[in-house]
mmCIF file with all atom_site columns, N, CA and C in Angstrom:
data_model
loop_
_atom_site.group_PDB
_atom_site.id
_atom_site.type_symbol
_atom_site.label_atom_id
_atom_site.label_alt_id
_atom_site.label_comp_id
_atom_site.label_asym_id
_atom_site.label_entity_id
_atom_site.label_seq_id
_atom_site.pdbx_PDB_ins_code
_atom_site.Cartn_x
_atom_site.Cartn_y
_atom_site.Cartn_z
_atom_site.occupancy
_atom_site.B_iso_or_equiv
_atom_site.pdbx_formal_charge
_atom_site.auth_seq_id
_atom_site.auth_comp_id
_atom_site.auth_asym_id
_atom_site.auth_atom_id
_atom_site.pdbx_PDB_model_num
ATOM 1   N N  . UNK A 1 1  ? 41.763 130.248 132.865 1.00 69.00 ? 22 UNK A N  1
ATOM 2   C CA . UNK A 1 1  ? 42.358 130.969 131.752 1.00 69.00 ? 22 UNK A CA 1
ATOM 3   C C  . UNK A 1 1  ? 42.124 132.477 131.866 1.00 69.00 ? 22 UNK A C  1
ATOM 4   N N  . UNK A 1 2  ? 40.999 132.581 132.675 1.00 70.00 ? 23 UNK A N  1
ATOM 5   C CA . UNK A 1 2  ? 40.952 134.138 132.892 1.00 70.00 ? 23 UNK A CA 1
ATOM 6   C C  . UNK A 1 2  ? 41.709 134.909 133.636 1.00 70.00 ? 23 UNK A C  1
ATOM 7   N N  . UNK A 1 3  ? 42.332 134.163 134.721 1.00 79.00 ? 24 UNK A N  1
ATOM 8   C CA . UNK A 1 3  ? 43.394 134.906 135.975 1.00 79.00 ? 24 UNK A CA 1
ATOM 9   C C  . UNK A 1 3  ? 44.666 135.395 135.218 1.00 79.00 ? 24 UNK A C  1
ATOM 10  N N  . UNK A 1 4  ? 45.261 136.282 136.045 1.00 81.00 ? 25 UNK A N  1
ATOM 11  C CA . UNK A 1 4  ? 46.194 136.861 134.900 1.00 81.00 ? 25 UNK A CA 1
ATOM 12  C C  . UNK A 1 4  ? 47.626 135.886 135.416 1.00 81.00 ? 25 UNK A C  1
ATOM 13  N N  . UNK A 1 5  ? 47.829 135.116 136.166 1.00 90.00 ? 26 UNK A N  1
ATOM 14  C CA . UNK A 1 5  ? 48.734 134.254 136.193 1.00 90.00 ? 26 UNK A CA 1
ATOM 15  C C  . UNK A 1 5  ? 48.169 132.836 135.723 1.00 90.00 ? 26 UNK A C  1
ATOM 16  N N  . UNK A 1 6  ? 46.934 132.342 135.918 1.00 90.00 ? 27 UNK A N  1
ATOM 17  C CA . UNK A 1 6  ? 46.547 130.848 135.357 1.00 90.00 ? 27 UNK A CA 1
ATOM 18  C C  . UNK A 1 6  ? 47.030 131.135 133.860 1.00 90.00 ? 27 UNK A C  1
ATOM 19  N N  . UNK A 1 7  ? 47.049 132.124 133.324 1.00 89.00 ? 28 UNK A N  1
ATOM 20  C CA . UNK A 1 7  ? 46.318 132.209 131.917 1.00 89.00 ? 28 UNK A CA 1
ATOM 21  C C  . UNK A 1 7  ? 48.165 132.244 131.459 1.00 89.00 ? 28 UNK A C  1
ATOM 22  N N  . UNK A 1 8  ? 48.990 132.938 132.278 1.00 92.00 ? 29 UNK A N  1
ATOM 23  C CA . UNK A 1 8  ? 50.465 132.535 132.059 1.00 92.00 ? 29 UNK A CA 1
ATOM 24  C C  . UNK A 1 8  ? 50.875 131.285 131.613 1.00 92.00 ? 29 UNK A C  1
ATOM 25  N N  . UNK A 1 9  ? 50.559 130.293 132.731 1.00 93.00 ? 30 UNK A N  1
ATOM 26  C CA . UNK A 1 9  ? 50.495 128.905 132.510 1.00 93.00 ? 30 UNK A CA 1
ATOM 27  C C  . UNK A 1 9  ? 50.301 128.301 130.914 1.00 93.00 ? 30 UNK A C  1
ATOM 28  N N  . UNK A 1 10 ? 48.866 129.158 130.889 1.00 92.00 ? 31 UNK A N  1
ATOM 29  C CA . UNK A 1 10 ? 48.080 128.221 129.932 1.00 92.00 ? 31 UNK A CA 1
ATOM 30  C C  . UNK A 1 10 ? 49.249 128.761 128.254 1.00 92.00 ? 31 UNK A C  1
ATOM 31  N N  . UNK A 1 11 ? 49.905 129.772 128.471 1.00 93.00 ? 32 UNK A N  1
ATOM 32  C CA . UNK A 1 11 ? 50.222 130.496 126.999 1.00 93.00 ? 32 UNK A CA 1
ATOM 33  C C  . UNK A 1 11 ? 51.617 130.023 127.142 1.00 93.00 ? 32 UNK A C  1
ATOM 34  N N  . UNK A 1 12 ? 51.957 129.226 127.909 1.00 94.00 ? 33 UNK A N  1
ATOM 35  C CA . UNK A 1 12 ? 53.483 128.453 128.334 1.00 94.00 ? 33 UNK A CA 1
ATOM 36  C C  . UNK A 1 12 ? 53.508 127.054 128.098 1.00 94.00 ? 33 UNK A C  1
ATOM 37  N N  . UNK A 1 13 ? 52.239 126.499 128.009 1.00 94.00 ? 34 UNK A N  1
ATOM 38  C CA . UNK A 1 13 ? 51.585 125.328 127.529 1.00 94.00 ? 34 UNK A CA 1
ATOM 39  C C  . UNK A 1 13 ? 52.045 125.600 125.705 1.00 94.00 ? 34 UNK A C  1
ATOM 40  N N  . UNK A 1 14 ? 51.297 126.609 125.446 1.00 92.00 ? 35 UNK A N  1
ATOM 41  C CA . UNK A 1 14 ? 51.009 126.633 123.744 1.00 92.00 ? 35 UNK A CA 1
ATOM 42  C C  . UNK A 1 14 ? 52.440 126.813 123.813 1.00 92.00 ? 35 UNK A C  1
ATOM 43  N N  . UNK A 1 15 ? 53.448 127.449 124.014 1.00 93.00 ? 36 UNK A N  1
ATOM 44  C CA . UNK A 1 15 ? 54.667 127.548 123.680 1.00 93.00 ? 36 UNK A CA 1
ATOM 45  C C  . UNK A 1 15 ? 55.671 126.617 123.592 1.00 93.00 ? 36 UNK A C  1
ATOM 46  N N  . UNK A 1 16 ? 55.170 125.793 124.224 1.00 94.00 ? 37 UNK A N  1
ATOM 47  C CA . UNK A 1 16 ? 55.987 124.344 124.856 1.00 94.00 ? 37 UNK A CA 1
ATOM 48  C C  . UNK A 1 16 ? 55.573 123.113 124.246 1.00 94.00 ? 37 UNK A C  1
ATOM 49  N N  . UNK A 1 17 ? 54.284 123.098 124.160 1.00 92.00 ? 38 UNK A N  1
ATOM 50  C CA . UNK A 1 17 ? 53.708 121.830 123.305 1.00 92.00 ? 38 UNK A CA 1
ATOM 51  C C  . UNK A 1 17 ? 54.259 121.691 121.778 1.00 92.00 ? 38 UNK A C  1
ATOM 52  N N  . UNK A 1 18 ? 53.903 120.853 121.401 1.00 93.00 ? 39 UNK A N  1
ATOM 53  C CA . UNK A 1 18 ? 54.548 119.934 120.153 1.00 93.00 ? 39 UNK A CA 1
ATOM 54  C C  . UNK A 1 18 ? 53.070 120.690 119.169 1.00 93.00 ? 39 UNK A C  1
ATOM 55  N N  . UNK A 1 19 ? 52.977 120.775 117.660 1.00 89.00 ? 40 UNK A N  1
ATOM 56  C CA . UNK A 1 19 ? 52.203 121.205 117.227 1.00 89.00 ? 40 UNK A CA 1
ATOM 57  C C  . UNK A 1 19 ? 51.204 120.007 117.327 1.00 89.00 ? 40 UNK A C  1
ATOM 58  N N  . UNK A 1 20 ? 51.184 118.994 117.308 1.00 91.00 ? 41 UNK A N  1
ATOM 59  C CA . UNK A 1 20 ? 49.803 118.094 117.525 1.00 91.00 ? 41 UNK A CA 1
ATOM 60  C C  . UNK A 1 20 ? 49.168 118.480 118.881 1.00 91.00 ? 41 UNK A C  1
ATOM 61  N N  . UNK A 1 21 ? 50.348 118.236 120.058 1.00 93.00 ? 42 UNK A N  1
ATOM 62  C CA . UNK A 1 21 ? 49.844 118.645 121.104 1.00 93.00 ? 42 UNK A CA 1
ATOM 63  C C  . UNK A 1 21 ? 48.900 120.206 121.715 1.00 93.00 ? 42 UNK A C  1
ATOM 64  N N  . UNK A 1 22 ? 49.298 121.130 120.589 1.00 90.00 ? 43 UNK A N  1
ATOM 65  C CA . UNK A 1 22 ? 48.988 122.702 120.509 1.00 90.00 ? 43 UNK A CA 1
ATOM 66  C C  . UNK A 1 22 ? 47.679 122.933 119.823 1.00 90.00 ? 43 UNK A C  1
ATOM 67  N N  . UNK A 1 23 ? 47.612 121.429 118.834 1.00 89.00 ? 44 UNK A N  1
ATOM 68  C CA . UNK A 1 23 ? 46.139 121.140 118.169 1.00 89.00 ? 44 UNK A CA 1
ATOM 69  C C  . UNK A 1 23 ? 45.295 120.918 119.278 1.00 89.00 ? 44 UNK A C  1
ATOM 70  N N  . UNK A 1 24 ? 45.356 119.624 120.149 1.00 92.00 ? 45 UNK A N  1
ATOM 71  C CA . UNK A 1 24 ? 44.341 119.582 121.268 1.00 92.00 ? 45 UNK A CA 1
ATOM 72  C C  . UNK A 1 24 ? 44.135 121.012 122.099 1.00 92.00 ? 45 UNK A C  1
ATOM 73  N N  . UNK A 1 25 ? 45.072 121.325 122.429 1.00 91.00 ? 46 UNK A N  1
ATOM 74  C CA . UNK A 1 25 ? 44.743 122.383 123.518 1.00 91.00 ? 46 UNK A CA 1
ATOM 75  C C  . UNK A 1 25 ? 43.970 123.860 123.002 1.00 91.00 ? 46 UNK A C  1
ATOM 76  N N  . UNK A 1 26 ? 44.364 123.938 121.531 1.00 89.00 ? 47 UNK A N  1
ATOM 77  C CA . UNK A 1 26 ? 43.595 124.641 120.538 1.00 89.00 ? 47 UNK A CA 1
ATOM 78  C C  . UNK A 1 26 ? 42.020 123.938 120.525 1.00 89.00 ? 47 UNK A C  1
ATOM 79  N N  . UNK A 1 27 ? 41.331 123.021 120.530 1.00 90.00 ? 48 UNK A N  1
ATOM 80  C CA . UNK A 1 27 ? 40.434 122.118 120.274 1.00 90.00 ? 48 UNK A CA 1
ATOM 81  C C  . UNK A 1 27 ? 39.779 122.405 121.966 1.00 90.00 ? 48 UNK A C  1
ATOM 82  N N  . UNK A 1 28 ? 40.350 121.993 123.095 1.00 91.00 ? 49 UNK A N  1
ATOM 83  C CA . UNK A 1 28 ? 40.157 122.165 124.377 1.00 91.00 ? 49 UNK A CA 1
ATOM 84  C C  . UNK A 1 28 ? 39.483 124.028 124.666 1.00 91.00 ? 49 UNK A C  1
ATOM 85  N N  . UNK A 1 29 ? 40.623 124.974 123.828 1.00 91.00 ? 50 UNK A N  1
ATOM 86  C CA . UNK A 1 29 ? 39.895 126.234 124.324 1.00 91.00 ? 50 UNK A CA 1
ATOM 87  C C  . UNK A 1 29 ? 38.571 127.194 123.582 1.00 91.00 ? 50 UNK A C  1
ATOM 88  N N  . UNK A 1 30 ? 38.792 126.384 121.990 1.00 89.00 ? 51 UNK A N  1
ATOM 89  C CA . UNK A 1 30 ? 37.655 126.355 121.455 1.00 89.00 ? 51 UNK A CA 1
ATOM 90  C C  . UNK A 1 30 ? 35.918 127.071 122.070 1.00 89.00 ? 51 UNK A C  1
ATOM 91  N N  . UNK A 1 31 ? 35.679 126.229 122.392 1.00 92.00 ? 52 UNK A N  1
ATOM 92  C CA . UNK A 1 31 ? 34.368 126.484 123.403 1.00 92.00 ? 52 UNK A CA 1
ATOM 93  C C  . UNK A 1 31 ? 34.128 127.731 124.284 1.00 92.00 ? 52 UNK A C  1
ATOM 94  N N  . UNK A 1 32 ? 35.492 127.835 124.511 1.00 91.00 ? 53 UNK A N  1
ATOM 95  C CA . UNK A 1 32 ? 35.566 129.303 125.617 1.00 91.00 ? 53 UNK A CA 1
ATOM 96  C C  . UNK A 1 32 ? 35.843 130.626 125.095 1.00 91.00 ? 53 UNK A C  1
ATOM 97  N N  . UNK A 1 33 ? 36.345 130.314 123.487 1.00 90.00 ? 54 UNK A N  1
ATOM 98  C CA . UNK A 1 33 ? 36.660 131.857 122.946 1.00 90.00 ? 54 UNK A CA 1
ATOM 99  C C  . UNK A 1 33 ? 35.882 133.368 123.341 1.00 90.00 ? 54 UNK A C  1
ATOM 100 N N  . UNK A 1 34 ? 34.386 132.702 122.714 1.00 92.00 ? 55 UNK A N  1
ATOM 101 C CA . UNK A 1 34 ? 34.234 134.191 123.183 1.00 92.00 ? 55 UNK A CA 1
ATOM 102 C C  . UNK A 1 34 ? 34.015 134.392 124.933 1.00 92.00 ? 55 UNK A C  1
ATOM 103 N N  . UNK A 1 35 ? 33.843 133.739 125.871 1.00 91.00 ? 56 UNK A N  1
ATOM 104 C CA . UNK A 1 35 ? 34.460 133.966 126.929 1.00 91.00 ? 56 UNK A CA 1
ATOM 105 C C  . UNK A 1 35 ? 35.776 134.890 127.122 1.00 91.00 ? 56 UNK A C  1
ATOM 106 N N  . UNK A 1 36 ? 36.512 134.508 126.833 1.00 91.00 ? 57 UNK A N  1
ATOM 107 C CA . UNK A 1 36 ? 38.379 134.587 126.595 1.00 91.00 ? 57 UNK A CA 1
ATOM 108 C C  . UNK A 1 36 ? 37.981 136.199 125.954 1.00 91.00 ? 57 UNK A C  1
ATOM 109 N N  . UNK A 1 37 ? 37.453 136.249 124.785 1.00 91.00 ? 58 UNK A N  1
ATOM 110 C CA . UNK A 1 37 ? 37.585 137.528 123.958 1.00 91.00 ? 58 UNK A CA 1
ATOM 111 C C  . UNK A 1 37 ? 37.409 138.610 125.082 1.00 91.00 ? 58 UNK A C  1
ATOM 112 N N  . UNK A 1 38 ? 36.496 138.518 126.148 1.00 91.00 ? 59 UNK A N  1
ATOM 113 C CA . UNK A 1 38 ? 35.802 139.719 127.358 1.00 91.00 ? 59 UNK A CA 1
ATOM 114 C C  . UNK A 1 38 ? 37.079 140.205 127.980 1.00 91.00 ? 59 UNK A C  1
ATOM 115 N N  . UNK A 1 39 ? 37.830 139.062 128.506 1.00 90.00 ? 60 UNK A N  1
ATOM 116 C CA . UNK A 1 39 ? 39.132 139.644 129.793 1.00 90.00 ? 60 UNK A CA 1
ATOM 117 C C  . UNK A 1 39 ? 40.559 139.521 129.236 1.00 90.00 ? 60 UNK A C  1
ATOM 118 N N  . UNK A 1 40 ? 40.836 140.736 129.449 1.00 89.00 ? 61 UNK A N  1
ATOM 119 C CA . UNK A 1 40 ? 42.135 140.956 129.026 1.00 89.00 ? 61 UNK A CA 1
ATOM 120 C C  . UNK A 1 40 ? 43.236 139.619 129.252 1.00 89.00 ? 61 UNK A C  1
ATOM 121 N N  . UNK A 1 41 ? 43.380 138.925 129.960 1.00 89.00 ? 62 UNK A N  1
ATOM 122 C CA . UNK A 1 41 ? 44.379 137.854 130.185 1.00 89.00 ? 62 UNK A CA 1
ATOM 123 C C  . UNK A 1 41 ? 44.166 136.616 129.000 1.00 89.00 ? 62 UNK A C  1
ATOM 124 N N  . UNK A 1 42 ? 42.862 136.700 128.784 1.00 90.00 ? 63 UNK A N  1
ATOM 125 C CA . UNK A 1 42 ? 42.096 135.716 127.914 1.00 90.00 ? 63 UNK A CA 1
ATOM 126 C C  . UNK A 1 42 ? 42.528 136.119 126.696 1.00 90.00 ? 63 UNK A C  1
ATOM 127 N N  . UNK A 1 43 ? 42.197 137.268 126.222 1.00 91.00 ? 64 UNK A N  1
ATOM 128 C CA . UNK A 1 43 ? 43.038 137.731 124.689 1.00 91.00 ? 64 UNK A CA 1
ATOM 129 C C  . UNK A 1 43 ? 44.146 137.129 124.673 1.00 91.00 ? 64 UNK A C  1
ATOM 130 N N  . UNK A 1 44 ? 45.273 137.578 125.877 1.00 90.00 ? 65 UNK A N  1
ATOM 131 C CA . UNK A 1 44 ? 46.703 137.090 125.453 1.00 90.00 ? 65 UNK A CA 1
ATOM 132 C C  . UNK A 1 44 ? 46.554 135.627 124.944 1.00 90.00 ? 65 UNK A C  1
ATOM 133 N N  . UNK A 1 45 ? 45.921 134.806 125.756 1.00 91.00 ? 66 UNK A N  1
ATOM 134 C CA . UNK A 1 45 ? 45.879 133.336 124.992 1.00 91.00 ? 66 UNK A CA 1
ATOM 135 C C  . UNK A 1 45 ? 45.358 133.320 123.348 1.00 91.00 ? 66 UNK A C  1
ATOM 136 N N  . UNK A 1 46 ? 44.500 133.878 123.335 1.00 91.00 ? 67 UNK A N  1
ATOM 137 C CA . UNK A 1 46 ? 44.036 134.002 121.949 1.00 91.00 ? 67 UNK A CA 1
ATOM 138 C C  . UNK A 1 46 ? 45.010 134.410 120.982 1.00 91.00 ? 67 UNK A C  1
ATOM 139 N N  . UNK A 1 47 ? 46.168 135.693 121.521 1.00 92.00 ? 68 UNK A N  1
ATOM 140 C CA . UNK A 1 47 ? 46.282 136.460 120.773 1.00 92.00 ? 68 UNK A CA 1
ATOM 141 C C  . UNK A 1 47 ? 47.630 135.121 120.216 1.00 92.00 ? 68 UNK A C  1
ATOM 142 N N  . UNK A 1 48 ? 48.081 134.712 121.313 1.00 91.00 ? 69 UNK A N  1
ATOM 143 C CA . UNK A 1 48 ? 49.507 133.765 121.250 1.00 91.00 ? 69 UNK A CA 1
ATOM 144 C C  . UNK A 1 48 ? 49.191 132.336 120.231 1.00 91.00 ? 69 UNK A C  1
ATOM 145 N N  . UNK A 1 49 ? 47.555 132.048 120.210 1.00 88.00 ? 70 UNK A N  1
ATOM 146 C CA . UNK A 1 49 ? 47.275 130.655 119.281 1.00 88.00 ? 70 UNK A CA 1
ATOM 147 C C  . UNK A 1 49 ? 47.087 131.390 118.088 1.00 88.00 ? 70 UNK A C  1
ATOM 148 N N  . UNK A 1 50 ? 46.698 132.707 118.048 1.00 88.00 ? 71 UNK A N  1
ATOM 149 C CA . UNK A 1 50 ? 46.637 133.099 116.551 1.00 88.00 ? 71 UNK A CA 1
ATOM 150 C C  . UNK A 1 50 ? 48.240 133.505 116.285 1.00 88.00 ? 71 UNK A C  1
ATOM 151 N N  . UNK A 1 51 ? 49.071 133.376 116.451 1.00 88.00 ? 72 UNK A N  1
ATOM 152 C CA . UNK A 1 51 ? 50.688 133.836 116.580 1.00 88.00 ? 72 UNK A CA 1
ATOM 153 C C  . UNK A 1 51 ? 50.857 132.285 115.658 1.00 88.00 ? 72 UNK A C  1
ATOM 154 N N  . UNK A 1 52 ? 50.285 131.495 116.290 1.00 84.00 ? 73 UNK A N  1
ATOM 155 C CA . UNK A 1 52 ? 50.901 130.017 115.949 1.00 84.00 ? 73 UNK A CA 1
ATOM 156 C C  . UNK A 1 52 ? 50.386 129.852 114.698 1.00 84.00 ? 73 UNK A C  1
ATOM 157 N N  . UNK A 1 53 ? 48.909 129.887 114.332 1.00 79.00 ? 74 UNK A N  1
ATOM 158 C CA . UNK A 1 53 ? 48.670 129.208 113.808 1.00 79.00 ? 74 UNK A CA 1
ATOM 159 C C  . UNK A 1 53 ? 48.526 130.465 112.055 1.00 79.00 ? 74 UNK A C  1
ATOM 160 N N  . UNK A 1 54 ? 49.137 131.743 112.514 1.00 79.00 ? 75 UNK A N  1
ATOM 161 C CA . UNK A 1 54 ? 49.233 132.200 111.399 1.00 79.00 ? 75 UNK A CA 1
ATOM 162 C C  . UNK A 1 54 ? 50.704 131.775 110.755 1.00 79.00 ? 75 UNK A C  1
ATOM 163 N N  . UNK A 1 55 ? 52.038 131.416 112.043 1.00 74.00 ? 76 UNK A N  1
ATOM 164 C CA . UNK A 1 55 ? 53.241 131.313 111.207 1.00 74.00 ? 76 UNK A CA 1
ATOM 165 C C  . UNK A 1 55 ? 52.954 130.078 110.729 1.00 74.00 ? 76 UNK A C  1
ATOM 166 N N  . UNK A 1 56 ? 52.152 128.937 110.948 1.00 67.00 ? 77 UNK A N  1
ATOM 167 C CA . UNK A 1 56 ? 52.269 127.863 110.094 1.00 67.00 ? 77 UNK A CA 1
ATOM 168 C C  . UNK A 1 56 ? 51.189 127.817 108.967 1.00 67.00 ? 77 UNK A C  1
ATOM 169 N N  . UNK A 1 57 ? 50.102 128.804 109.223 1.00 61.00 ? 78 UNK A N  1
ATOM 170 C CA . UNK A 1 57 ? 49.329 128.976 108.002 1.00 61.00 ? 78 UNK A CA 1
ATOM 171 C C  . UNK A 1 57 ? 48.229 127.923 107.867 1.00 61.00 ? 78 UNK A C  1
ATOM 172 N N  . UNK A 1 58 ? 47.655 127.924 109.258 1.00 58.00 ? 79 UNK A N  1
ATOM 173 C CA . UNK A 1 58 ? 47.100 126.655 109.196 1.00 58.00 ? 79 UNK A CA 1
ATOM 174 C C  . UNK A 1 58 ? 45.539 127.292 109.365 1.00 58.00 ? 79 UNK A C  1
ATOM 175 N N  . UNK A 1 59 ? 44.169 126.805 109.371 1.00 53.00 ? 80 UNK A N  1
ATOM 176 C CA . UNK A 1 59 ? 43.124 127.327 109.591 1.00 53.00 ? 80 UNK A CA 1
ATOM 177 C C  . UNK A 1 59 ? 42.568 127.364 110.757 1.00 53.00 ? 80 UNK A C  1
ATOM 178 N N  . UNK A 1 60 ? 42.190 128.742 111.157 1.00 50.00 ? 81 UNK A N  1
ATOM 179 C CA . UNK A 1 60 ? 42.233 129.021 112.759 1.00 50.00 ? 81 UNK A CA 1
ATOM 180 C C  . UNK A 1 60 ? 40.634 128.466 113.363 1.00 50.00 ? 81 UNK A C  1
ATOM 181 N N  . UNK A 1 61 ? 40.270 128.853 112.298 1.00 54.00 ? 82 UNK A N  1
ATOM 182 C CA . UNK A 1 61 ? 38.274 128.682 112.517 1.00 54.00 ? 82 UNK A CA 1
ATOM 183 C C  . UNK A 1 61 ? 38.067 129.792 113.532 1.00 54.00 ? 82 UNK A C  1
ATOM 184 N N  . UNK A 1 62 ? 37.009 129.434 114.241 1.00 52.00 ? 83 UNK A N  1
ATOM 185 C CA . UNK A 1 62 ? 36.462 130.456 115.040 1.00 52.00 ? 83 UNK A CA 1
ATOM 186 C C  . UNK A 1 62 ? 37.228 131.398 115.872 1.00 52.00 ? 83 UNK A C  1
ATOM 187 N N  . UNK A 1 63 ? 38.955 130.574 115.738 1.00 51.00 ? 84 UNK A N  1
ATOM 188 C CA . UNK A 1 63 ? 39.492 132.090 116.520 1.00 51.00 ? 84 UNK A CA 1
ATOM 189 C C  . UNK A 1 63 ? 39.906 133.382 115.936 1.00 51.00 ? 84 UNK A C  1
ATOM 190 N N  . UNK A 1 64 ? 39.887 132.787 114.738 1.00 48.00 ? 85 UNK A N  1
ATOM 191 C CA . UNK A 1 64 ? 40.030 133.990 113.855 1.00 48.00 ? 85 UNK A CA 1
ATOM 192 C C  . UNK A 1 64 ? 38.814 135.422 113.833 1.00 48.00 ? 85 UNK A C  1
ATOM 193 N N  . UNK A 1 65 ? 37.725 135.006 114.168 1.00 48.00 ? 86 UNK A N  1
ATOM 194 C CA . UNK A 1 65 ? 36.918 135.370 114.160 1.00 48.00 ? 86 UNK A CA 1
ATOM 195 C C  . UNK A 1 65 ? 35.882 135.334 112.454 1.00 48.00 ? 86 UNK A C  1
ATOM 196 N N  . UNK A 1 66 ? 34.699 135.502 113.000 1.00 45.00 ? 87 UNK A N  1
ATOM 197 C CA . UNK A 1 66 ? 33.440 134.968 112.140 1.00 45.00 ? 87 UNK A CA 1
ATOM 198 C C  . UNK A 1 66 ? 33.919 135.714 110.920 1.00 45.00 ? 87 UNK A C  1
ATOM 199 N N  . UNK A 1 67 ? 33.908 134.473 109.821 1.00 44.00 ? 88 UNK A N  1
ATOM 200 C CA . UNK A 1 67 ? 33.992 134.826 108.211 1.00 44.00 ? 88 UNK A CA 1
ATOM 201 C C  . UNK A 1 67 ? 32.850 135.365 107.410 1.00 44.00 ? 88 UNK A C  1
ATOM 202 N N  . UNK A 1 68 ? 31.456 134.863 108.268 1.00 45.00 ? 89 UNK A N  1
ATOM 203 C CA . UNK A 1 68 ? 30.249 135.403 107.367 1.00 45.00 ? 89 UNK A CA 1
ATOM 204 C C  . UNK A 1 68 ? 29.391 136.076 108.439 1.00 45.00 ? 89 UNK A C  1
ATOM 205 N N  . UNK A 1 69 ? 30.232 136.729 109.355 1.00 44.00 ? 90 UNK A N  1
ATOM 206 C CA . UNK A 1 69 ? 29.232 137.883 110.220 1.00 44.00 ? 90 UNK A CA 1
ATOM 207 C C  . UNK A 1 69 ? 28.281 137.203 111.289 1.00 44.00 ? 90 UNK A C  1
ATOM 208 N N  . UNK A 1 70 ? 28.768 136.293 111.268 1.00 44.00 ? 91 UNK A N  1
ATOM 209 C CA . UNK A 1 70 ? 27.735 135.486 112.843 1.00 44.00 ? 91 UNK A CA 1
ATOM 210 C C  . UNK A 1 70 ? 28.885 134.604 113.743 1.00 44.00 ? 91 UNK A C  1
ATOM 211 N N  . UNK A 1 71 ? 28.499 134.379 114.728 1.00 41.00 ? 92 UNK A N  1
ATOM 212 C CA . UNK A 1 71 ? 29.438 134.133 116.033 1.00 41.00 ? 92 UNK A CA 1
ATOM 213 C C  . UNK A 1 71 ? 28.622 133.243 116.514 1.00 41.00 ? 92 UNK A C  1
#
C-alpha cells in the first residue's frame, strides 16, 4: 500500500468494491493507518476511504482520526 503504483491498485479496489465489500477492506487496512498516514501514496488510500465513508455518512473510527486526543 505504500508503493505509489501498489497503492493505485489498492484505491481501485475501494472504487470498485460493493459497500460491504469496501467494509472488509476498510477493516483489512485498519491496523496500518498510522503506517499509511507517514507516505504520501498511503494518504491517497486514506484520503479515498474517507471520500466514501463521509458521502454515506457512515462512522470512520480511527481513520478519521483520534476523537479524544490519543492514537
Amino acid at each position: 500500500m505504500k508503493d505509489q503504483y501498489a497503492n493505485y491498485v489498492v484505491q481501485r479496489m475501494i472504487d470498485m468494491a460493493e459497500p460491504a465489500q469496501r467494509k472488509i477492506i476498510m477493516h483489512k487496512i485498519r491496523p496500518h493507518i498510522a503506517t499509511l498516514r507517514k507516505y504520501t501514496y498511503g494518504k491517497h488510500i486514506l484520503a479515498k476511504l474517507e471520500k466514501y465513508y463521509m458521502k454515506s455518512g457512515s462512522d470512520l473510527g480511527p481513520i478519521g482520526g483520534p476523537t479524544n486526543g490519543l492514537m
